[in-house]
Coordinates of C-alpha atoms and ligand atoms in Angstrom, one line a residue:
M331 CA 32.9 -2.0 -1.8
T332 CA 30.1 0.2 -3.1
A333 CA 26.8 -0.1 -1.4
E334 CA 23.9 -1.7 -3.2
K335 CA 21.1 0.9 -3.6
F336 CA 17.6 0.2 -2.5
H337 CA 14.3 2.0 -3.0
L338 CA 12.2 4.1 -0.7
G339 CA 8.4 4.4 -0.7
W340 CA 5.9 5.9 1.7
F341 CA 2.8 3.9 2.6
G342 CA 0.1 6.5 3.5
A343 CA -3.6 7.0 3.9
F344 CA -5.9 9.9 3.0
V345 CA -6.8 10.4 6.6
P346 CA -6.4 13.2 9.2
H347 CA -2.8 13.7 10.3
G348 CA -1.9 13.7 13.9
W349 CA -5.0 15.5 15.2
N350 CA -4.1 14.5 18.8
Q351 CA -0.3 14.6 18.6
P352 CA 1.7 17.1 20.7
F353 CA 3.1 19.0 17.7
E354 CA -0.1 19.1 15.5
G355 CA -3.1 20.9 16.9
T356 CA -6.6 19.7 16.3
E357 CA -7.5 22.8 14.4
A358 CA -4.7 22.7 11.9
S359 CA -5.1 19.1 11.1
H360 CA -8.8 19.5 10.9
R361 CA -8.5 22.3 8.3
D362 CA -5.8 20.9 6.1
W363 CA -6.2 17.3 5.4
L364 CA -9.5 16.8 3.5
D365 CA -8.6 19.8 1.2
G366 CA -5.4 17.9 0.2
T367 CA -2.9 20.4 1.7
F368 CA -1.2 18.0 4.1
H369 CA -0.8 15.3 1.4
V370 CA 0.5 17.8 -1.2
D371 CA 3.1 18.9 1.4
L372 CA 3.9 15.3 2.1
A373 CA 4.3 14.5 -1.6
R374 CA 6.6 17.5 -2.1
A375 CA 8.8 16.4 0.8
L376 CA 9.0 12.9 -0.6
D377 CA 9.8 14.1 -4.1
R378 CA 12.6 16.3 -2.7
A379 CA 13.9 13.3 -0.7
C380 CA 13.9 11.1 -3.9
F381 CA 11.3 8.6 -2.8
D382 CA 10.2 6.4 -5.7
V383 CA 6.5 6.1 -4.7
L384 CA 3.8 7.3 -2.4
L385 CA 1.3 4.5 -2.0
L386 CA -2.1 5.4 -0.6
E387 CA -4.1 2.6 1.1
D388 CA -7.9 2.6 1.1
S389 CA -11.0 1.0 2.5
S390 CA -14.7 1.8 2.0
M391 CA -16.6 1.5 5.3
V392 CA -17.3 2.7 8.8
S393 CA -16.8 -0.4 10.8
D394 CA -19.2 -1.4 13.6
T395 CA -17.6 -4.8 14.3
Y396 CA -15.9 -3.9 17.6
G397 CA -18.6 -4.2 20.3
G398 CA -21.3 -4.2 17.6
T399 CA -21.2 -0.4 17.2
S400 CA -19.2 2.2 15.3
E401 CA -18.5 4.1 18.5
A402 CA -14.9 3.0 19.0
T403 CA -14.1 3.3 15.3
L404 CA -15.3 6.8 15.0
A405 CA -14.1 8.0 18.4
R406 CA -10.6 7.0 17.5
G407 CA -10.9 7.8 13.8
V408 CA -9.8 4.2 12.8
W409 CA -10.3 3.7 9.0
A410 CA -12.8 6.5 9.0
P411 CA -13.1 9.4 8.1
K412 CA -11.0 8.9 5.0
G413 CA -11.0 10.6 1.6
D414 CA -11.0 8.9 -1.8
P415 CA -7.3 8.6 -2.7
L416 CA -8.0 8.3 -6.5
A417 CA -9.5 11.8 -6.4
L418 CA -6.5 13.1 -4.4
A419 CA -3.8 11.6 -6.7
P420 CA -3.7 14.2 -9.5
L421 CA -3.1 16.9 -6.9
L422 CA -0.1 15.0 -5.7
T423 CA 1.4 14.3 -9.1
E424 CA 0.8 17.9 -10.2
A425 CA 2.8 19.1 -7.2
T426 CA 5.7 16.8 -7.8
E427 CA 8.2 16.0 -10.5
H428 CA 9.4 12.4 -10.0
L429 CA 7.4 10.8 -7.3
G430 CA 5.1 8.0 -8.3
V431 CA 1.6 7.9 -6.8
S432 CA 0.0 4.5 -6.4
V433 CA -3.6 4.3 -5.4
T434 CA -5.5 1.4 -3.8
A435 CA -8.6 0.2 -5.6
S436 CA -10.6 -3.0 -5.0
T437 CA -11.2 -5.7 -7.5
S438 CA -14.3 -6.7 -5.5
F439 CA -16.0 -3.4 -6.1
Y440 CA -14.8 -1.5 -9.1
P441 CA -16.1 -2.4 -12.6
P442 CA -12.9 -3.4 -14.5
W443 CA -13.5 -1.0 -17.4
L444 CA -14.0 2.0 -15.1
L445 CA -10.8 1.1 -13.2
A446 CA -8.8 0.6 -16.4
R447 CA -9.9 4.0 -17.7
A448 CA -9.3 5.9 -14.4
F449 CA -5.7 4.6 -13.9
S450 CA -4.9 5.1 -17.6
T451 CA -6.1 8.7 -17.2
L452 CA -4.0 9.1 -14.0
D453 CA -1.0 7.8 -15.8
H454 CA -1.5 10.4 -18.6
L455 CA -2.1 13.2 -16.1
S456 CA 1.1 12.3 -14.2
G457 CA 3.3 11.6 -17.2
G458 CA 3.7 7.9 -16.4
R459 CA 3.9 8.0 -12.6
A460 CA 0.7 6.2 -11.7
G461 CA 0.3 3.0 -9.9
W462 CA -2.6 0.8 -8.9
N463 CA -2.4 -1.1 -5.6
V464 CA -4.6 -4.1 -6.1
V465 CA -6.7 -5.2 -3.2
T466 CA -9.5 -7.7 -3.0
S467 CA -10.9 -6.0 0.2
S468 CA -11.5 -7.7 3.5
E469 CA -14.8 -6.5 4.9
D470 CA -18.4 -7.5 4.4
R471 CA -19.3 -4.0 5.7
A472 CA -17.6 -2.5 2.6
A473 CA -19.3 -5.0 0.3
Q474 CA -22.6 -4.0 1.7
N475 CA -21.9 -0.4 0.7
F476 CA -21.8 -1.6 -2.9
G477 CA -25.1 -3.5 -2.8
L478 CA -23.6 -6.9 -2.1
D479 CA -24.6 -9.1 0.8
G480 CA -21.0 -9.8 1.7
L481 CA -17.6 -10.5 0.2
P482 CA -16.9 -13.7 -1.7
Q483 CA -14.8 -16.2 0.2
H484 CA -11.1 -15.3 0.5
D485 CA -9.7 -17.6 -2.2
E486 CA -12.5 -16.9 -4.6
R487 CA -11.8 -13.2 -4.2
Y488 CA -8.3 -13.8 -5.5
E489 CA -9.6 -15.8 -8.4
R490 CA -11.9 -12.9 -9.3
A491 CA -8.9 -10.6 -8.9
E492 CA -6.7 -12.6 -11.2
E493 CA -9.4 -12.5 -13.9
F494 CA -10.0 -8.8 -13.2
I495 CA -6.3 -8.0 -13.8
D496 CA -6.3 -10.0 -17.0
L497 CA -9.2 -8.0 -18.3
V498 CA -7.7 -4.7 -17.2
D499 CA -4.5 -5.6 -18.9
R500 CA -6.4 -6.4 -22.1
L501 CA -8.2 -3.0 -21.9
W502 CA -4.9 -1.2 -21.3
S503 CA -3.5 -2.8 -24.5
S504 CA -6.7 -2.4 -26.6
W505 CA -5.1 0.5 -28.4
E506 CA -1.8 -0.2 -30.3
P507 CA 0.9 2.2 -29.3
D508 CA 0.8 4.0 -32.7
A509 CA -3.0 4.3 -33.0
L510 CA -2.9 8.0 -32.7
V511 CA -2.0 9.4 -36.2
M512 CA -3.2 13.0 -36.1
D513 CA -2.8 13.3 -39.8
R514 CA -4.0 16.8 -41.0
E515 CA -3.8 15.8 -44.7
T516 CA -6.1 12.8 -44.4
G517 CA -8.1 14.2 -41.6
V518 CA -7.5 11.1 -39.5
Y519 CA -7.0 11.5 -35.8
V520 CA -7.0 7.9 -34.7
D521 CA -6.5 4.8 -36.9
H522 CA -9.5 2.7 -36.1
E523 CA -7.7 -0.4 -37.3
K524 CA -5.3 -0.1 -34.4
V525 CA -8.1 0.1 -31.7
H526 CA -9.5 -3.3 -30.8
P527 CA -12.5 -4.5 -28.9
V528 CA -11.4 -7.2 -26.3
H529 CA -14.7 -9.2 -26.1
F530 CA -13.7 -10.5 -22.7
E531 CA -15.9 -13.3 -21.4
G532 CA -14.6 -14.5 -18.1
R533 CA -16.1 -16.5 -15.3
Y534 CA -16.6 -13.4 -13.2
H535 CA -16.2 -10.4 -15.5
R536 CA -17.2 -9.4 -19.0
S537 CA -16.3 -6.4 -21.1
R538 CA -16.5 -5.6 -24.7
G539 CA -13.8 -2.9 -24.9
P540 CA -11.9 -1.2 -26.2
L541 CA -11.0 1.5 -23.7
N542 CA -11.9 4.9 -24.9
T543 CA -8.7 6.6 -24.1
L544 CA -5.2 6.6 -25.5
P545 CA -2.6 4.0 -24.3
A546 CA -1.1 5.1 -21.0
P547 CA 2.5 6.5 -21.0
Q548 CA 3.7 3.4 -19.0
G549 CA 1.5 1.2 -21.2
R550 CA 0.5 -0.5 -18.0
P551 CA 0.4 1.7 -14.9
L552 CA 2.5 0.2 -12.1
V553 CA 0.7 -2.7 -10.4
S554 CA 1.3 -3.4 -6.7
Q555 CA -0.1 -6.0 -4.3
A556 CA 0.1 -6.7 -0.5
G557 CA -1.8 -9.9 0.2
G558 CA 0.5 -12.2 2.1
S559 CA -1.6 -15.5 2.0
P560 CA -0.4 -18.2 -0.5
K561 CA -3.1 -17.0 -2.9
G562 CA -2.1 -13.4 -2.4
R563 CA 1.6 -14.2 -3.1
E564 CA 0.7 -16.2 -6.2
L565 CA -1.3 -13.3 -7.6
A566 CA 1.5 -10.9 -6.8
A567 CA 4.1 -13.1 -8.4
R568 CA 2.1 -13.4 -11.6
T569 CA 0.9 -9.8 -12.0
A570 CA 2.6 -7.3 -9.7
D571 CA 5.6 -5.0 -10.3
L572 CA 5.7 -4.2 -6.6
V573 CA 4.9 -6.2 -3.5
M574 CA 4.5 -4.6 0.0
A575 CA 5.1 -7.0 2.8
L576 CA 5.0 -7.3 6.6
P577 CA 6.9 -10.4 7.6
K578 CA 8.4 -10.2 11.1
G579 CA 12.1 -10.1 11.3
V580 CA 15.0 -10.3 8.9
P581 CA 15.0 -14.1 8.2
A582 CA 11.2 -13.9 7.5
M583 CA 11.8 -10.9 5.2
K584 CA 14.4 -12.8 3.3
A585 CA 12.2 -15.9 3.0
Y586 CA 9.3 -13.7 1.8
R587 CA 11.3 -12.0 -0.9
D588 CA 12.9 -15.3 -2.0
D589 CA 9.4 -16.9 -2.2
I590 CA 8.0 -14.1 -4.3
R591 CA 11.0 -14.2 -6.6
A592 CA 10.8 -18.0 -7.0
R593 CA 7.0 -17.8 -7.7
A594 CA 7.7 -15.0 -10.3
A595 CA 10.3 -17.2 -12.0
A596 CA 7.9 -20.1 -12.1
F597 CA 5.5 -17.8 -14.1
G598 CA 8.3 -17.2 -16.5
R599 CA 9.0 -13.7 -15.2
N600 CA 12.4 -12.2 -14.4
P601 CA 12.4 -12.0 -10.6
D602 CA 14.2 -8.7 -10.7
D603 CA 11.1 -7.2 -12.3
V604 CA 9.2 -7.7 -9.0
K605 CA 10.3 -5.5 -6.2
V606 CA 9.5 -6.5 -2.6
M607 CA 9.4 -3.6 -0.2
F608 CA 9.0 -4.0 3.5
I609 CA 6.9 -1.8 5.8
V610 CA 8.9 0.0 8.5
S611 CA 8.3 2.9 10.9
P612 CA 11.7 4.1 12.1
V613 CA 11.9 5.8 15.4
L614 CA 14.5 8.5 15.3
G615 CA 16.2 10.7 17.9
A616 CA 19.1 13.1 18.0
T617 CA 20.8 10.6 20.3
E618 CA 20.4 6.8 20.8
A619 CA 18.9 7.5 24.2
E620 CA 16.4 10.0 22.8
A621 CA 15.3 7.5 20.2
A622 CA 15.0 4.7 22.8
E623 CA 12.9 6.9 24.9
R624 CA 10.6 7.8 22.1
F625 CA 10.3 4.1 21.2
E626 CA 9.4 3.3 24.8
R627 CA 6.8 6.0 24.7
R628 CA 5.3 4.4 21.6
R629 CA 5.2 1.1 23.4
Q630 CA 3.7 2.7 26.5
A631 CA 0.9 4.2 24.5
V632 CA -0.1 0.7 23.4
R633 CA 0.2 -0.6 26.9
D634 CA -2.1 2.2 28.1
D635 CA -4.6 1.5 25.4
P636 CA -4.4 -2.1 24.1
T637 CA -7.9 -1.8 22.6
G638 CA -6.7 0.8 20.0
Q639 CA -5.0 -2.0 18.0
L640 CA -7.9 -4.3 18.5
V641 CA -10.5 -1.8 17.2
G642 CA -8.4 -1.5 14.0
W643 CA -8.2 -5.3 13.5
S644 CA -11.9 -5.7 14.3
G645 CA -12.5 -3.5 11.3
S646 CA -10.2 -5.2 8.8
M647 CA -10.7 -8.8 10.1
E648 CA -14.3 -8.5 11.0
I649 CA -13.7 -10.3 14.2
D650 CA -15.2 -8.7 17.3
F651 CA -12.2 -8.5 19.5
S652 CA -14.2 -7.0 22.3
R653 CA -15.6 -10.4 23.0
F654 CA -12.2 -11.8 24.0
D655 CA -10.7 -11.6 27.5
L656 CA -7.5 -9.5 27.2
D657 CA -5.9 -11.7 29.8
E658 CA -6.4 -15.0 27.9
P659 CA -4.8 -16.2 24.7
L660 CA -6.7 -15.5 21.4
P661 CA -9.2 -18.3 21.1
A662 CA -8.3 -20.8 18.5
A663 CA -11.8 -20.5 17.0
A664 CA -11.2 -16.9 15.9
R665 CA -11.2 -17.0 12.1
T666 CA -11.4 -14.3 9.4
N667 CA -12.6 -14.1 5.8
G668 CA -10.6 -10.8 5.7
H669 CA -6.9 -10.3 6.3
Q670 CA -6.0 -13.9 6.7
S671 CA -2.2 -13.4 6.6
T672 CA -2.5 -10.7 9.3
L673 CA -4.4 -13.0 11.6
E674 CA -2.0 -15.9 11.0
T675 CA 1.1 -13.7 11.5
F676 CA -0.5 -12.4 14.7
R677 CA -1.5 -15.9 15.9
T678 CA 2.0 -17.3 15.3
W679 CA 3.5 -14.2 16.9
A680 CA 1.2 -14.4 20.0
G681 CA 1.9 -18.1 20.7
D682 CA 0.9 -18.7 24.4
R683 CA 0.8 -15.0 25.2
T684 CA -2.4 -13.4 26.5
L685 CA -4.1 -11.1 24.0
R686 CA -2.9 -8.1 26.1
Q687 CA 0.7 -9.3 26.1
A688 CA 0.5 -10.1 22.4
V689 CA -0.9 -6.8 21.4
E690 CA 1.8 -5.0 23.5
A691 CA 4.6 -7.0 21.9
Y692 CA 3.2 -7.0 18.3
R693 CA 4.5 -4.6 15.7
T694 CA 2.9 -3.4 12.5
E695 CA 6.3 -3.3 10.8
A696 CA 8.7 -5.8 9.4
V697 CA 11.6 -4.8 11.6
E698 CA 12.0 -2.3 14.4
L699 CA 14.4 0.5 13.6
V700 CA 15.4 2.7 16.5
G701 CA 18.3 5.2 16.7
T702 CA 19.9 8.3 15.3
P703 CA 19.5 8.9 11.6
D704 CA 23.1 7.6 11.1
S705 CA 22.6 4.4 13.1
V706 CA 19.2 3.6 11.5
A707 CA 20.7 4.2 8.1
D708 CA 23.4 1.7 9.0
Q709 CA 20.8 -0.8 10.2
M710 CA 18.8 -0.4 7.0
G711 CA 21.9 -0.9 4.8
A712 CA 22.7 -4.1 6.7
I713 CA 19.2 -5.5 6.5
A714 CA 18.9 -4.7 2.8
Q715 CA 22.1 -6.5 2.1
E716 CA 21.1 -9.6 4.1
V717 CA 17.6 -9.6 2.6
G718 CA 18.9 -8.9 -0.9
G719 CA 17.1 -5.6 -1.6
D720 CA 14.6 -4.1 -2.8
G721 CA 13.7 -1.4 -0.3
F722 CA 11.4 -0.1 2.4
M723 CA 8.0 1.6 2.6
V724 CA 7.8 4.0 5.5
W725 CA 4.5 3.9 7.4
S726 CA 3.4 6.2 10.0
Q727 CA 0.0 6.1 11.8
P728 CA -1.1 8.7 12.3
P729 CA 1.0 10.6 9.8
T730 CA 2.4 13.8 11.2
R731 CA 4.4 16.7 9.7
Q732 CA 7.0 16.2 12.3
Y733 CA 7.6 12.6 11.3
V734 CA 7.7 13.5 7.6
T735 CA 10.5 16.0 8.4
E736 CA 12.4 13.5 10.5
I737 CA 12.4 11.0 7.7
C738 CA 13.0 13.2 4.7
D739 CA 15.4 15.7 6.3
G740 CA 17.0 13.4 8.9
L741 CA 17.1 9.7 7.8
V742 CA 17.2 10.1 4.0
P743 CA 20.3 12.4 3.9
A744 CA 22.0 9.8 6.2
L745 CA 21.1 7.0 3.7
Q746 CA 22.2 9.2 0.8
R747 CA 25.6 9.9 2.4
R748 CA 26.1 6.1 2.5
G749 CA 25.2 5.7 -1.2
L750 CA 22.2 3.5 -0.1
V751 CA 19.4 5.4 -1.8
R752 CA 19.2 7.6 -4.8
T753 CA 20.0 11.3 -4.9
G754 CA 18.3 11.9 -8.3
F755 CA 16.3 10.3 -11.1
S756 CA 17.4 9.3 -14.5
S757 CA 13.9 8.5 -15.7
T758 CA 10.5 10.3 -15.5
Q759 CA 8.4 7.2 -15.2
L760 CA 7.5 5.2 -12.1
R761 CA 8.3 1.7 -13.4
D762 CA 11.5 2.7 -15.0
N763 CA 12.6 4.2 -11.7
L764 CA 11.8 1.1 -9.8
L765 CA 13.6 -1.1 -12.3
E766 CA 16.7 1.1 -12.3
F767 CA 18.3 -0.9 -9.6
Ligands
FMN1489 C1 1.1 -3.7 4.0 C2 -0.3 -4.0 3.6 C3 -1.1 -3.0 3.1 C4 -2.5 -3.3 2.8 N1 -3.3 -2.3 2.3 C5 -4.6 -2.5 2.1 C6 -5.5 -1.5 1.7 O1 -5.1 -0.3 1.5 N2 -6.8 -1.8 1.5 C7 -7.2 -3.1 1.6 O2 -8.4 -3.3 1.4 N3 -6.4 -4.1 1.9 C8 -5.1 -3.8 2.2 N4 -4.3 -4.8 2.6 C9 -4.8 -6.1 2.5 C10 -4.3 -7.0 1.4 O3 -4.2 -6.3 0.2 C11 -5.1 -8.2 1.3 O4 -6.4 -8.0 0.8 C12 -5.3 -8.8 2.7 O5 -4.1 -8.8 3.4 C13 -6.0 -10.1 2.6 O6 -5.2 -10.9 1.9 P1 -4.2 -12.0 2.4 O7 -5.1 -12.9 3.2 O8 -3.7 -12.6 1.2 O9 -3.2 -11.3 3.3 C14 -2.9 -4.6 2.9 C15 -2.1 -5.6 3.4 C16 -0.8 -5.3 3.8 C17 0.0 -6.4 4.3

């Protein structure tokens, strides 16, 4: 039986890489992240390893939720400092041939017209390899950086996002594909009858249109989405080409993918047009024992510093976790207007555990993968078969050069030997590559 192929993506962030890791000195990582060097090297490695997409997350704030001060956030470099991934993206596509680059941008802060134009331009610059990762954002602190008092309520954010995407789609298609005539004889560059204002009057957004740039090579740059609440899934099923997800364990992964596919079908879409990719952070070793030891070290680091995780969550959920006793369960009253699905997943996961026990046991990945490249490749093949596809997004926090090498030169060749992932590309565009299998 030939193996069913699945896709690989990398979920990254424009942040310092491994500044406090054993193999990456402070000086080197200080010098070569904000000038783009590290991420260009990462993109080249992923391109060589035939990853479909590098997706860059984003946020727009320096959080001071944990303990009411930015001290813990900045001392640990959690969410900040961070560069703007949209400015970085053209460097990455310029340095690569096939890799798609998807950038996170918020429907709560961008004006739709600016966003439509920026991503159309990126699609042109990259020859059809641009993606937009749609987020509604989770933090009042970020909203306040854009002159708002705070974010709209969770579900309303999704309603605004839905309308935002409709408008952006209208702007992307405001030029007919053959509007560019470039006729020397008649002296006509663009046929004005093929360029249409959109006159969009929504509940939340208005725009006259048309866009002032030519139709993007993909028509519509790839759209991805990661919100896991019912509203988030609904938006993803209606509008997204790619969904990133973090359900815990194989049965939940299968249920998540089945749910997105069913919702997509209910919107009249072909479920195969929506790829669901799961976040993983494989721990690799030359032997099983070495991998297990490295995994244990990762666990121990959390045990030694349980607050590290809580500082991150305080930022994205805007709950001050410093108020809670680590040796008591998470109070039922803890609520968020931010990442609701993350809080709910954590609450379900935690059960009766104390906060300390729950943080120690929690994992920010769909499924733990530990072993040699060959055994992890076997595990991924088995999981993909059970879940039904579509692939995995590798996440590493902090990103390190060592980890990139382990994945691209260790794990990927093992997957390729099994026929589980691609060894080349038959198309030059991101969406076509994702739809190939
Ligand atoms: C894997 C994953 C990646 C995400 N990346 C971002 C991000 O880069 N920026 C952001 O503002 N939100 C990010 N989110 C948050 C979601 O897009 C969404 O806004 C959030 O989860 C709240 O929606 P929900 O309650 O539907 O889950 C991410 C969520 C997940 C699960």
